[in-house]
Amino acid sequence: MKNLKLIKVESPTQGAEQVYEIIKDELESGRLNVLGLATGSTMVPIYDKWIESDLDFTNIVTFNLDEYIGIPASSPNSYAYFMNEHLFDKKEFRKTNIPDGMAEDLAEECEAYEELLQEYPLDLQLLGVGENGHIAFNEPGTSFDSVTHVARLTESTLGVNSQYFENDEKIPETALTMGISSILGAKKLVLLAFGEKKRAAITKLLEGDVTVEWPITKLLRHDDVTVITDLEI
Ligand code: GLP
């Protein structure tokens, strides 16, 4: 798998240091203008590290992968809130973009988001992975040709993600998400996976077979992928 660089670390903190080095290099070389961001606990140490650093993002445009449908940005359960709390309130960017899960016309919102992505092609996309191998909210079975769309979450994802839901708000069963094709359009992909719960997904990826049942495996068809993990596979 010569397109895939595997970096083994001892902890999420070490993983965050690796991401920091990659981002620093990309910024210094001038290659990084449009940055794809992700949510989830995996991303927290990464954003913490950026905040305490002198990395300058003031010329950087960001795009987030996904957002729940029907949860306002003011709710602590929304991904917009997560991003503000963990990064955007503490570090300045040129412009940040997150799909609007409260949009009246969701199809129109998806189309507009995808158009923006065409206008500002992603230089680097950060990715986590779901326990079932989903990337963003592209669940098993999602077409590899998918662009930004409305996704229905699987029981597995609803179970895992609802643990983080606060204030008795019910987890939405649908979300807006960049598609697999939108994500693969990024010039560089950096995926992080920590802990035993991610073992099945990383094992599938490293086995080398590309299957829609494990969306993560589509990364094997990209020519610049870095995987940072603490798992011994
Ligand atoms: C959510 C997001 C994914 C993310 C995943 C993993 O489902 N939509 O983009 O990769 O969570 O989250 P965590 O980092 O908390 O394991």
PDB file of N, CA and C and ligand atoms in Angstrom, residues 39-42 65-66 79 128-130 134 136-137 157 161 164 198, ligand 1:
ATOM      1  N   THR A  39     -15.280  16.426  13.534  1.00  0.00           N
ATOM      2  CA  THR A  39     -15.662  16.518  14.942  1.00  0.00           C
ATOM      3  C   THR A  39     -15.407  15.163  15.601  1.00  0.00           C
ATOM      4  N   GLY A  40     -15.768  15.053  16.883  1.00  0.00           N
ATOM      5  CA  GLY A  40     -15.577  13.785  17.597  1.00  0.00           C
ATOM      6  C   GLY A  40     -14.444  13.908  18.599  1.00  0.00           C
ATOM      7  N   SER A  41     -14.442  12.995  19.556  1.00  0.00           N
ATOM      8  CA  SER A  41     -13.462  13.064  20.646  1.00  0.00           C
ATOM      9  C   SER A  41     -12.027  12.942  20.128  1.00  0.00           C
ATOM     10  N   THR A  42     -11.852  12.235  19.023  1.00  0.00           N
ATOM     11  CA  THR A  42     -10.515  12.057  18.439  1.00  0.00           C
ATOM     12  C   THR A  42      -9.867  13.394  18.100  1.00  0.00           C
ATOM     13  N   LEU A  65     -16.992  18.340   7.919  1.00  0.00           N
ATOM     14  CA  LEU A  65     -17.533  17.187   7.205  1.00  0.00           C
ATOM     15  C   LEU A  65     -19.046  17.064   7.273  1.00  0.00           C
ATOM     16  N   ASP A  66     -19.617  17.381   8.453  1.00  0.00           N
ATOM     17  CA  ASP A  66     -21.013  16.982   8.635  1.00  0.00           C
ATOM     18  C   ASP A  66     -21.700  17.750   9.763  1.00  0.00           C
ATOM     19  N   TYR A  79     -22.670  19.981  15.876  1.00  0.00           N
ATOM     20  CA  TYR A  79     -21.258  20.017  15.506  1.00  0.00           C
ATOM     21  C   TYR A  79     -20.765  21.465  15.371  1.00  0.00           C
ATOM     22  N   GLY A 128     -11.792  11.252  11.223  1.00  0.00           N
ATOM     23  CA  GLY A 128     -11.864  10.208  12.235  1.00  0.00           C
ATOM     24  C   GLY A 128     -12.530   9.030  11.547  1.00  0.00           C
ATOM     25  N   VAL A 129     -12.887   8.040  12.333  1.00  0.00           N
ATOM     26  CA  VAL A 129     -13.625   6.912  11.742  1.00  0.00           C
ATOM     27  C   VAL A 129     -14.614   6.377  12.769  1.00  0.00           C
ATOM     28  N   GLY A 130     -15.782   5.972  12.296  1.00  0.00           N
ATOM     29  CA  GLY A 130     -16.766   5.359  13.185  1.00  0.00           C
ATOM     30  C   GLY A 130     -16.392   3.902  13.444  1.00  0.00           C
ATOM     31  N   HIS A 134     -17.528   4.064   9.242  1.00  0.00           N
ATOM     32  CA  HIS A 134     -18.037   5.250   8.531  1.00  0.00           C
ATOM     33  C   HIS A 134     -17.020   6.383   8.565  1.00  0.00           C
ATOM     34  N   ALA A 136     -17.025  10.627   8.024  1.00  0.00           N
ATOM     35  CA  ALA A 136     -18.046  11.675   8.156  1.00  0.00           C
ATOM     36  C   ALA A 136     -19.319  10.939   8.590  1.00  0.00           C
ATOM     37  N   PHE A 137     -20.446  11.104   7.873  1.00  0.00           N
ATOM     38  CA  PHE A 137     -21.612  10.273   8.196  1.00  0.00           C
ATOM     39  C   PHE A 137     -21.956   9.361   7.024  1.00  0.00           C
ATOM     40  N   THR A 157     -24.328   3.671  14.876  1.00  0.00           N
ATOM     41  CA  THR A 157     -23.863   5.050  15.057  1.00  0.00           C
ATOM     42  C   THR A 157     -24.747   5.799  16.050  1.00  0.00           C
ATOM     43  N   ASN A 161     -23.026   7.481  19.230  1.00  0.00           N
ATOM     44  CA  ASN A 161     -23.003   8.944  19.313  1.00  0.00           C
ATOM     45  C   ASN A 161     -23.976   9.507  20.350  1.00  0.00           C
ATOM     46  N   TYR A 164     -22.959  10.899  23.837  1.00  0.00           N
ATOM     47  CA  TYR A 164     -22.427  12.248  24.029  1.00  0.00           C
ATOM     48  C   TYR A 164     -23.534  13.294  24.113  1.00  0.00           C
ATOM     49  N   LYS A 198     -11.769   1.050  17.480  1.00  0.00           N
ATOM     50  CA  LYS A 198     -11.505   1.355  16.074  1.00  0.00           C
ATOM     51  C   LYS A 198     -10.733   0.234  15.375  1.00  0.00           C
TER      52      LYS A 198
HETATM   53  C1  GLP B   1     -19.044  10.917  14.223  1.00  0.00           C
HETATM   54  C2  GLP B   1     -18.589  11.790  13.060  1.00  0.00           C
HETATM   55  C3  GLP B   1     -17.379  11.214  12.378  1.00  0.00           C
HETATM   56  C4  GLP B   1     -16.330  10.807  13.390  1.00  0.00           C
HETATM   57  C5  GLP B   1     -16.889   9.784  14.354  1.00  0.00           C
HETATM   58  C6  GLP B   1     -15.879   9.292  15.376  1.00  0.00           C
HETATM   59  O1  GLP B   1     -19.862   9.882  13.805  1.00  0.00           O
HETATM   60  N1  GLP B   1     -19.622  12.002  12.121  1.00  0.00           N
HETATM   61  O2  GLP B   1     -16.865  12.156  11.468  1.00  0.00           O
HETATM   62  O3  GLP B   1     -15.221  10.281  12.746  1.00  0.00           O
HETATM   63  O4  GLP B   1     -17.982  10.404  15.017  1.00  0.00           O
HETATM   64  O5  GLP B   1     -15.967   9.970  16.590  1.00  0.00           O
HETATM   65  P1  GLP B   1     -14.927   9.848  17.774  1.00  0.00           P
HETATM   66  O6  GLP B   1     -13.743  10.630  17.377  1.00  0.00           O
HETATM   67  O7  GLP B   1     -15.624  10.465  18.952  1.00  0.00           O
HETATM   68  O8  GLP B   1     -14.638   8.405  17.948  1.00  0.00           O
END
